[in-house]
Amino acid sequence: MEAIRLTRQGFDVELSSQVCDSPVVSTQSYEHHLLWCNHGISSNKHSQFLEKLNAGQPIRLCGPDTRVTLS
């Protein structure tokens, strides 16, 4: 549903059918990166997110659960 909403707002949404612990490397260049959080985000991934955000990269946490987890 979130992908449909973002597409209607003008975003190009690419979905991956594979779930993995490392960020997916896209084959295309995008202007923005949305980090989807369905069951929270690990402290390691949250640190990576903050580094990218502080570096001025257009990244955003979204999803139903953006809390930092212990894993």
C-alpha positions as a printed Julia matrix, in Angstrom:
71×3 Matrix{Float64}:
  0.0     0.0     0.0
  2.85    2.37    0.8
  4.35    1.76   -2.65
  1.04    2.69   -4.25
  0.81    5.87   -2.18
  4.38    6.89   -3.04
  3.84    6.14   -6.72
  0.77    8.41   -6.73
  2.96   11.15   -5.21
  5.32   10.91   -8.18
  7.99    8.59   -6.77
  9.45    5.76   -8.82
  9.15    2.76   -6.52
 11.28   -0.35   -6.95
 10.39   -3.32   -4.73
 12.65   -6.24   -3.93
 11.2    -9.68   -3.31
 14.25  -10.68   -1.28
 14.63   -9.78    2.4
 18.23   -9.37    3.53
 20.24   -7.77    6.31
 22.33   -5.6     4.0
 21.15   -2.65    1.9
 20.13   -3.51   -1.63
 22.45   -2.07   -4.26
 20.34   -0.59   -7.0
 21.26   -0.9   -10.64
 19.91    2.6   -11.29
 20.59    6.03   -9.81
 17.79    7.64   -7.79
 17.33   11.1    -6.33
 15.99    9.82   -2.99
 16.31    6.7    -0.88
 13.47    5.51    1.35
 14.5     3.0     4.0
 11.43    0.89    4.79
 11.07   -0.21    8.41
  8.42   -2.83    8.95
  9.71   -4.31   12.24
 12.01   -1.61   13.55
 15.56   -0.83   12.49
 18.73   -2.24   14.03
 21.1     0.15   15.78
 23.72   -0.61   13.1
 21.33    0.26   10.25
 20.17    3.34   12.17
 23.79    4.52   12.46
 24.24    4.02    8.7
 21.04    5.99    8.11
 22.27    8.88   10.31
 25.66    8.94    8.55
 23.96    9.26    5.16
 21.54   11.87    6.48
 24.37   13.92    8.03
 26.31   13.68    4.76
 23.41   15.43    3.05
 22.12   12.41    1.17
 18.37   12.43    0.5
 17.36    9.46    2.66
 14.26    8.95    4.76
 12.98    6.33    7.19
  9.44    5.25    6.49
  7.13    2.38    7.33
  4.94    1.34   10.22
  7.77    0.81   12.74
 10.8     3.14   12.65
 11.95    2.49   16.23
 15.52    1.36   16.88
 15.65   -2.3    17.95
 18.27   -4.11   20.01
 19.29   -6.42   17.16
